[in-house]
Amino acid sequence: MTDSKDEALKEEILRLKKEKGAIILAHYYQQGPIQDIADYIGDSLALAQKAAAIKDAEVIVMCGVHFMGETVKVLCPGKKVLMPDLEAGCSLADSCPADAFETFVKAHPDHTVISYVNTSLGVKALSDVLVTSGNARKIVESFPADAKLIFGPDRNLGGYINSVTGRDMLLWDGACHVHERFSAERIARLKEEHPGAPVLVHPECKRAVVLMADKVGSTAALLEYAINSPEQKFIVATESGILHEMQKKCPGKTFIAAPPTDSTCGCNDCSFMKLNTLEKLRNCLRDGKPEVIVDPELARKALVPIERMLELSK
Ligand code: 13P
Ligand code: SF4
């Protein structure tokens, strides 16, 4: 029943997409059916790079969370940017209000400000350069070893980058509620149950979890590792949506979602990412809304660090 409903929705989405001259981008944390129907799936960096390169579409539908839609709109100001659900926010972005971040930045006027893309436009506008989990190390290392740096808002990603680069960046005290939930104890138990299975960890996880990793990386980097590894079984500590593409790309391999501390379920979902559904995707294409609208002044300021990131990622 659900399958036939999904199939009907997918047909309608494909028809509307053609009719409206739209392109659909989706993050790896989206529900499987949305990833399957998207024109392009990727991690935050790949999605920003793709958006910057889009020439031929009138309408871009960003299936992800709000900061991703804003980034697309800033990069493509002349295009209509839609999202299935504008309420799809991000606890990490919310952990860094722009006014408080401005006070922090002003208290350290001699520091360069490096921000994760998981931020509001207001925070981006206060930043010198942005990073994603896929390019953070490279971009931080592009600054002289003795450069004074602020890194916000993710204390876990910032702490991880400090540890691998030997830097001492000042960290904003923010975190992602999904990645903070992974438990080192429960991963240790899984390792006992599945000896030899590499542990794949997103750097938004706490240090105790990162220390257990065989591979630390962005969703795209973890996927790449799984594809290229000769191992057949993997323990995955990031949002469970990535398992969909891992399973598709590696049909014979087994992926075990690391469980959160406070739950008996085997998954770890971002409730914001999962707000998007096929039905809402169909509706936004059909109705031409909800549309991502950005403040033009903030967008103008935020474009500078976004473009700097894209340049430094080449
Ligand atoms: P990446 O897309 O860089 O892997 O980051 C994951 C994330 O938290 C997106 O919200
Ligand atoms: Fe934000 Fe975390 Fe959800 Fe990513 S997984 S969108 S960082 S709340």
PDB file of C-alpha atoms in Angstrom, residues 13-227:
ATOM      1  CA  ILE A  13       7.392  14.443  -8.623  1.00  0.00           C
ATOM      2  CA  LEU A  14       9.205  13.480 -11.832  1.00  0.00           C
ATOM      3  CA  ARG A  15       6.437  15.004 -13.947  1.00  0.00           C
ATOM      4  CA  LEU A  16       6.338  18.249 -11.930  1.00  0.00           C
ATOM      5  CA  LYS A  17      10.124  18.490 -11.911  1.00  0.00           C
ATOM      6  CA  LYS A  18      10.178  18.416 -15.713  1.00  0.00           C
ATOM      7  CA  GLU A  19       7.272  20.818 -16.013  1.00  0.00           C
ATOM      8  CA  LYS A  20       8.859  23.393 -13.675  1.00  0.00           C
ATOM      9  CA  GLY A  21      12.447  23.010 -14.888  1.00  0.00           C
ATOM     10  CA  ALA A  22      13.538  21.998 -11.402  1.00  0.00           C
ATOM     11  CA  ILE A  23      16.524  20.129 -10.012  1.00  0.00           C
ATOM     12  CA  ILE A  24      16.348  18.196  -6.744  1.00  0.00           C
ATOM     13  CA  LEU A  25      19.325  18.121  -4.374  1.00  0.00           C
ATOM     14  CA  ALA A  26      19.283  15.870  -1.300  1.00  0.00           C
ATOM     15  CA  HIS A  27      21.577  15.265   1.666  1.00  0.00           C
ATOM     16  CA  TYR A  28      22.591  11.729   2.662  1.00  0.00           C
ATOM     17  CA  TYR A  29      20.500  12.075   5.838  1.00  0.00           C
ATOM     18  CA  GLN A  30      17.234  12.305   3.892  1.00  0.00           C
ATOM     19  CA  GLN A  31      14.755   9.443   3.847  1.00  0.00           C
ATOM     20  CA  GLY A  32      15.672   6.731   1.338  1.00  0.00           C
ATOM     21  CA  PRO A  33      12.844   7.472  -1.154  1.00  0.00           C
ATOM     22  CA  ILE A  34      13.900  11.143  -1.325  1.00  0.00           C
ATOM     23  CA  GLN A  35      17.538  10.183  -1.938  1.00  0.00           C
ATOM     24  CA  ASP A  36      16.364   7.784  -4.654  1.00  0.00           C
ATOM     25  CA  ILE A  37      14.432  10.410  -6.568  1.00  0.00           C
ATOM     26  CA  ALA A  38      16.928  13.266  -6.198  1.00  0.00           C
ATOM     27  CA  ASP A  39      19.014  14.391  -9.171  1.00  0.00           C
ATOM     28  CA  TYR A  40      21.997  14.748  -6.917  1.00  0.00           C
ATOM     29  CA  ILE A  41      22.819  13.459  -3.432  1.00  0.00           C
ATOM     30  CA  GLY A  42      25.831  14.431  -1.381  1.00  0.00           C
ATOM     31  CA  ASP A  43      27.345  15.739   1.814  1.00  0.00           C
ATOM     32  CA  SER A  44      27.173  19.427   2.742  1.00  0.00           C
ATOM     33  CA  LEU A  45      30.278  20.313   0.735  1.00  0.00           C
ATOM     34  CA  ALA A  46      29.235  18.463  -2.423  1.00  0.00           C
ATOM     35  CA  LEU A  47      25.761  20.009  -2.273  1.00  0.00           C
ATOM     36  CA  ALA A  48      27.195  23.538  -2.000  1.00  0.00           C
ATOM     37  CA  GLN A  49      29.603  22.818  -4.869  1.00  0.00           C
ATOM     38  CA  LYS A  50      26.791  21.417  -6.965  1.00  0.00           C
ATOM     39  CA  ALA A  51      24.523  24.404  -6.254  1.00  0.00           C
ATOM     40  CA  ALA A  52      27.306  26.810  -7.245  1.00  0.00           C
ATOM     41  CA  ALA A  53      27.623  25.004 -10.589  1.00  0.00           C
ATOM     42  CA  ILE A  54      23.912  24.824 -11.533  1.00  0.00           C
ATOM     43  CA  LYS A  55      23.279  26.760 -14.721  1.00  0.00           C
ATOM     44  CA  ASP A  56      20.241  25.297 -16.424  1.00  0.00           C
ATOM     45  CA  ALA A  57      17.526  24.970 -13.738  1.00  0.00           C
ATOM     46  CA  GLU A  58      14.973  27.663 -12.875  1.00  0.00           C
ATOM     47  CA  VAL A  59      14.041  26.034  -9.592  1.00  0.00           C
ATOM     48  CA  ILE A  60      16.229  24.219  -7.062  1.00  0.00           C
ATOM     49  CA  VAL A  61      14.617  22.017  -4.435  1.00  0.00           C
ATOM     50  CA  MET A  62      16.911  21.481  -1.463  1.00  0.00           C
ATOM     51  CA  CYS A  63      15.960  18.372   0.492  1.00  0.00           C
ATOM     52  CA  GLY A  64      17.911  18.898   3.662  1.00  0.00           C
ATOM     53  CA  VAL A  65      17.774  21.399   6.491  1.00  0.00           C
ATOM     54  CA  HIS A  66      17.286  25.153   6.498  1.00  0.00           C
ATOM     55  CA  PHE A  67      20.923  26.259   6.541  1.00  0.00           C
ATOM     56  CA  MET A  68      21.472  24.158   3.400  1.00  0.00           C
ATOM     57  CA  GLY A  69      18.581  25.905   1.644  1.00  0.00           C
ATOM     58  CA  GLU A  70      19.999  29.288   2.666  1.00  0.00           C
ATOM     59  CA  THR A  71      23.444  28.389   1.323  1.00  0.00           C
ATOM     60  CA  VAL A  72      21.900  27.384  -2.009  1.00  0.00           C
ATOM     61  CA  LYS A  73      19.918  30.641  -2.174  1.00  0.00           C
ATOM     62  CA  VAL A  74      23.012  32.730  -1.416  1.00  0.00           C
ATOM     63  CA  LEU A  75      24.915  30.914  -4.166  1.00  0.00           C
ATOM     64  CA  CYS A  76      22.015  31.094  -6.641  1.00  0.00           C
ATOM     65  CA  PRO A  77      20.238  34.402  -5.893  1.00  0.00           C
ATOM     66  CA  GLY A  78      18.418  34.471  -9.235  1.00  0.00           C
ATOM     67  CA  LYS A  79      16.835  31.063  -8.827  1.00  0.00           C
ATOM     68  CA  LYS A  80      13.788  29.987  -6.902  1.00  0.00           C
ATOM     69  CA  VAL A  81      14.946  27.777  -4.006  1.00  0.00           C
ATOM     70  CA  LEU A  82      12.307  25.540  -2.464  1.00  0.00           C
ATOM     71  CA  MET A  83      12.383  23.187   0.507  1.00  0.00           C
ATOM     72  CA  PRO A  84       9.807  20.508   1.305  1.00  0.00           C
ATOM     73  CA  ASP A  85       9.586  21.793   4.907  1.00  0.00           C
ATOM     74  CA  LEU A  86      11.010  25.122   6.067  1.00  0.00           C
ATOM     75  CA  GLU A  87      10.718  23.925   9.670  1.00  0.00           C
ATOM     76  CA  ALA A  88      13.631  21.547   9.060  1.00  0.00           C
ATOM     77  CA  GLY A  89      16.149  23.335  11.285  1.00  0.00           C
ATOM     78  CA  CYS A  90      19.356  22.206  12.953  1.00  0.00           C
ATOM     79  CA  SER A  91      20.148  21.954  16.672  1.00  0.00           C
ATOM     80  CA  LEU A  92      23.782  22.778  15.974  1.00  0.00           C
ATOM     81  CA  ALA A  93      22.920  25.978  14.091  1.00  0.00           C
ATOM     82  CA  ASP A  94      20.488  26.835  16.907  1.00  0.00           C
ATOM     83  CA  SER A  95      23.256  26.403  19.489  1.00  0.00           C
ATOM     84  CA  CYS A  96      24.927  29.510  18.064  1.00  0.00           C
ATOM     85  CA  PRO A  97      22.685  32.601  17.985  1.00  0.00           C
ATOM     86  CA  ALA A  98      24.178  35.353  15.801  1.00  0.00           C
ATOM     87  CA  ASP A  99      24.037  38.069  18.469  1.00  0.00           C
ATOM     88  CA  ALA A 100      25.893  35.968  21.061  1.00  0.00           C
ATOM     89  CA  PHE A 101      28.411  34.858  18.435  1.00  0.00           C
ATOM     90  CA  GLU A 102      28.997  38.502  17.492  1.00  0.00           C
ATOM     91  CA  THR A 103      29.832  39.321  21.114  1.00  0.00           C
ATOM     92  CA  PHE A 104      32.278  36.375  21.196  1.00  0.00           C
ATOM     93  CA  VAL A 105      33.904  37.484  17.922  1.00  0.00           C
ATOM     94  CA  LYS A 106      34.167  41.113  19.051  1.00  0.00           C
ATOM     95  CA  ALA A 107      35.885  39.995  22.263  1.00  0.00           C
ATOM     96  CA  HIS A 108      38.682  38.511  20.108  1.00  0.00           C
ATOM     97  CA  PRO A 109      39.259  41.112  17.387  1.00  0.00           C
ATOM     98  CA  ASP A 110      42.677  39.701  16.429  1.00  0.00           C
ATOM     99  CA  HIS A 111      41.202  36.271  15.539  1.00  0.00           C
ATOM    100  CA  THR A 112      40.142  34.917  12.141  1.00  0.00           C
ATOM    101  CA  VAL A 113      36.644  33.467  12.306  1.00  0.00           C
ATOM    102  CA  ILE A 114      36.120  30.000  10.844  1.00  0.00           C
ATOM    103  CA  SER A 115      32.550  28.692  10.954  1.00  0.00           C
ATOM    104  CA  TYR A 116      30.972  25.383  10.100  1.00  0.00           C
ATOM    105  CA  VAL A 117      28.269  25.684   7.403  1.00  0.00           C
ATOM    106  CA  ASN A 118      25.754  24.404   9.967  1.00  0.00           C
ATOM    107  CA  THR A 119      24.958  27.978  10.991  1.00  0.00           C
ATOM    108  CA  SER A 120      22.436  30.724  10.345  1.00  0.00           C
ATOM    109  CA  LEU A 121      23.129  33.354   7.700  1.00  0.00           C
ATOM    110  CA  GLY A 122      23.735  35.838  10.536  1.00  0.00           C
ATOM    111  CA  VAL A 123      26.650  33.727  11.822  1.00  0.00           C
ATOM    112  CA  LYS A 124      27.970  33.166   8.304  1.00  0.00           C
ATOM    113  CA  ALA A 125      27.952  36.936   7.765  1.00  0.00           C
ATOM    114  CA  LEU A 126      30.248  37.307  10.824  1.00  0.00           C
ATOM    115  CA  SER A 127      32.711  34.708   9.519  1.00  0.00           C
ATOM    116  CA  ASP A 128      35.893  35.020   7.461  1.00  0.00           C
ATOM    117  CA  VAL A 129      35.594  31.553   5.970  1.00  0.00           C
ATOM    118  CA  LEU A 130      33.228  28.616   6.217  1.00  0.00           C
ATOM    119  CA  VAL A 131      34.023  24.917   6.358  1.00  0.00           C
ATOM    120  CA  THR A 132      32.165  21.629   6.196  1.00  0.00           C
ATOM    121  CA  SER A 133      33.210  18.409   7.876  1.00  0.00           C
ATOM    122  CA  GLY A 134      34.696  17.415   4.501  1.00  0.00           C
ATOM    123  CA  ASN A 135      37.142  20.314   4.156  1.00  0.00           C
ATOM    124  CA  ALA A 136      37.606  21.673   7.717  1.00  0.00           C
ATOM    125  CA  ARG A 137      41.092  20.240   8.176  1.00  0.00           C
ATOM    126  CA  LYS A 138      42.325  21.464   4.790  1.00  0.00           C
ATOM    127  CA  ILE A 139      40.952  24.971   5.342  1.00  0.00           C
ATOM    128  CA  VAL A 140      42.264  25.295   8.903  1.00  0.00           C
ATOM    129  CA  GLU A 141      45.683  24.134   7.681  1.00  0.00           C
ATOM    130  CA  SER A 142      45.643  26.818   4.979  1.00  0.00           C
ATOM    131  CA  PHE A 143      46.234  29.365   7.759  1.00  0.00           C
ATOM    132  CA  PRO A 144      49.735  29.866   9.240  1.00  0.00           C
ATOM    133  CA  ALA A 145      50.489  27.548  12.196  1.00  0.00           C
ATOM    134  CA  ASP A 146      50.507  30.488  14.624  1.00  0.00           C
ATOM    135  CA  ALA A 147      47.303  32.117  13.290  1.00  0.00           C
ATOM    136  CA  LYS A 148      44.772  33.055  15.955  1.00  0.00           C
ATOM    137  CA  LEU A 149      41.562  31.281  15.031  1.00  0.00           C
ATOM    138  CA  ILE A 150      38.010  31.088  16.305  1.00  0.00           C
ATOM    139  CA  PHE A 151      36.044  27.981  15.338  1.00  0.00           C
ATOM    140  CA  GLY A 152      32.287  27.775  15.707  1.00  0.00           C
ATOM    141  CA  PRO A 153      29.827  26.428  16.455  1.00  0.00           C
ATOM    142  CA  ASP A 154      30.618  22.707  16.861  1.00  0.00           C
ATOM    143  CA  ARG A 155      32.935  22.037  19.823  1.00  0.00           C
ATOM    144  CA  ASN A 156      33.344  18.400  18.756  1.00  0.00           C
ATOM    145  CA  LEU A 157      34.386  19.100  15.165  1.00  0.00           C
ATOM    146  CA  GLY A 158      36.559  22.013  16.356  1.00  0.00           C
ATOM    147  CA  GLY A 159      38.177  19.842  19.050  1.00  0.00           C
ATOM    148  CA  TYR A 160      38.826  17.074  16.529  1.00  0.00           C
ATOM    149  CA  ILE A 161      40.440  19.527  14.077  1.00  0.00           C
ATOM    150  CA  ASN A 162      42.564  20.964  16.914  1.00  0.00           C
ATOM    151  CA  SER A 163      43.724  17.439  17.771  1.00  0.00           C
ATOM    152  CA  VAL A 164      44.748  16.465  14.224  1.00  0.00           C
ATOM    153  CA  THR A 165      46.316  19.800  13.270  1.00  0.00           C
ATOM    154  CA  GLY A 166      47.956  20.722  16.586  1.00  0.00           C
ATOM    155  CA  ARG A 167      46.100  24.059  16.517  1.00  0.00           C
ATOM    156  CA  ASP A 168      44.582  25.709  19.533  1.00  0.00           C
ATOM    157  CA  MET A 169      41.489  27.325  18.004  1.00  0.00           C
ATOM    158  CA  LEU A 170      39.049  29.039  20.351  1.00  0.00           C
ATOM    159  CA  LEU A 171      35.877  26.942  20.229  1.00  0.00           C
ATOM    160  CA  TRP A 172      32.252  27.975  20.434  1.00  0.00           C
ATOM    161  CA  ASP A 173      30.436  25.621  22.815  1.00  0.00           C
ATOM    162  CA  GLY A 174      27.817  24.181  20.433  1.00  0.00           C
ATOM    163  CA  ALA A 175      26.908  20.661  19.381  1.00  0.00           C
ATOM    164  CA  CYS A 176      24.557  18.542  17.289  1.00  0.00           C
ATOM    165  CA  HIS A 177      21.995  16.691  19.402  1.00  0.00           C
ATOM    166  CA  VAL A 178      22.123  13.639  17.106  1.00  0.00           C
ATOM    167  CA  HIS A 179      25.888  13.123  17.077  1.00  0.00           C
ATOM    168  CA  GLU A 180      26.295  13.922  20.785  1.00  0.00           C
ATOM    169  CA  ARG A 181      24.066  10.955  21.590  1.00  0.00           C
ATOM    170  CA  PHE A 182      26.432   8.235  20.402  1.00  0.00           C
ATOM    171  CA  SER A 183      27.938   6.307  23.255  1.00  0.00           C
ATOM    172  CA  ALA A 184      31.504   4.951  23.387  1.00  0.00           C
ATOM    173  CA  GLU A 185      30.343   2.162  25.748  1.00  0.00           C
ATOM    174  CA  ARG A 186      27.688   0.940  23.336  1.00  0.00           C
ATOM    175  CA  ILE A 187      30.086   1.074  20.401  1.00  0.00           C
ATOM    176  CA  ALA A 188      32.602  -0.942  22.470  1.00  0.00           C
ATOM    177  CA  ARG A 189      29.890  -3.573  22.982  1.00  0.00           C
ATOM    178  CA  LEU A 190      29.174  -3.637  19.245  1.00  0.00           C
ATOM    179  CA  LYS A 191      32.870  -4.094  18.532  1.00  0.00           C
ATOM    180  CA  GLU A 192      32.893  -7.155  20.775  1.00  0.00           C
ATOM    181  CA  GLU A 193      29.856  -8.551  18.967  1.00  0.00           C
ATOM    182  CA  HIS A 194      31.361  -7.840  15.532  1.00  0.00           C
ATOM    183  CA  PRO A 195      35.119  -8.274  15.878  1.00  0.00           C
ATOM    184  CA  GLY A 196      37.105  -6.633  13.082  1.00  0.00           C
ATOM    185  CA  ALA A 197      34.248  -4.420  11.861  1.00  0.00           C
ATOM    186  CA  PRO A 198      35.714  -0.947  11.202  1.00  0.00           C
ATOM    187  CA  VAL A 199      34.056   1.890  13.142  1.00  0.00           C
ATOM    188  CA  LEU A 200      33.090   4.854  10.923  1.00  0.00           C
ATOM    189  CA  VAL A 201      32.572   8.094  12.846  1.00  0.00           C
ATOM    190  CA  HIS A 202      31.411  11.582  11.906  1.00  0.00           C
ATOM    191  CA  PRO A 203      33.553  14.299  13.551  1.00  0.00           C
ATOM    192  CA  GLU A 204      30.478  15.905  15.139  1.00  0.00           C
ATOM    193  CA  CYS A 205      30.611  12.986  17.642  1.00  0.00           C
ATOM    194  CA  LYS A 206      32.145  13.371  21.091  1.00  0.00           C
ATOM    195  CA  ARG A 207      35.886  12.784  21.529  1.00  0.00           C
ATOM    196  CA  ALA A 208      35.402   9.430  23.305  1.00  0.00           C
ATOM    197  CA  VAL A 209      33.556   8.130  20.222  1.00  0.00           C
ATOM    198  CA  VAL A 210      36.009   9.682  17.736  1.00  0.00           C
ATOM    199  CA  LEU A 211      38.847   7.909  19.579  1.00  0.00           C
ATOM    200  CA  MET A 212      37.233   4.540  18.760  1.00  0.00           C
ATOM    201  CA  ALA A 213      37.102   5.256  15.025  1.00  0.00           C
ATOM    202  CA  ASP A 214      38.925   3.470  12.241  1.00  0.00           C
ATOM    203  CA  LYS A 215      37.788   6.302   9.987  1.00  0.00           C
ATOM    204  CA  VAL A 216      36.667   9.812  10.930  1.00  0.00           C
ATOM    205  CA  GLY A 217      35.094  11.836   8.141  1.00  0.00           C
ATOM    206  CA  SER A 218      32.160  13.574   6.521  1.00  0.00           C
ATOM    207  CA  THR A 219      29.262  11.456   5.327  1.00  0.00           C
ATOM    208  CA  ALA A 220      30.817  11.339   1.834  1.00  0.00           C
ATOM    209  CA  ALA A 221      34.202  10.308   3.263  1.00  0.00           C
ATOM    210  CA  LEU A 222      32.633   7.523   5.358  1.00  0.00           C
ATOM    211  CA  LEU A 223      30.733   6.271   2.307  1.00  0.00           C
ATOM    212  CA  GLU A 224      33.918   6.289   0.226  1.00  0.00           C
ATOM    213  CA  TYR A 225      35.764   4.358   2.948  1.00  0.00           C
ATOM    214  CA  ALA A 226      33.039   1.707   3.059  1.00  0.00           C
ATOM    215  CA  ILE A 227      33.078   1.346  -0.733  1.00  0.00           C
TER     216      ILE A 227
END
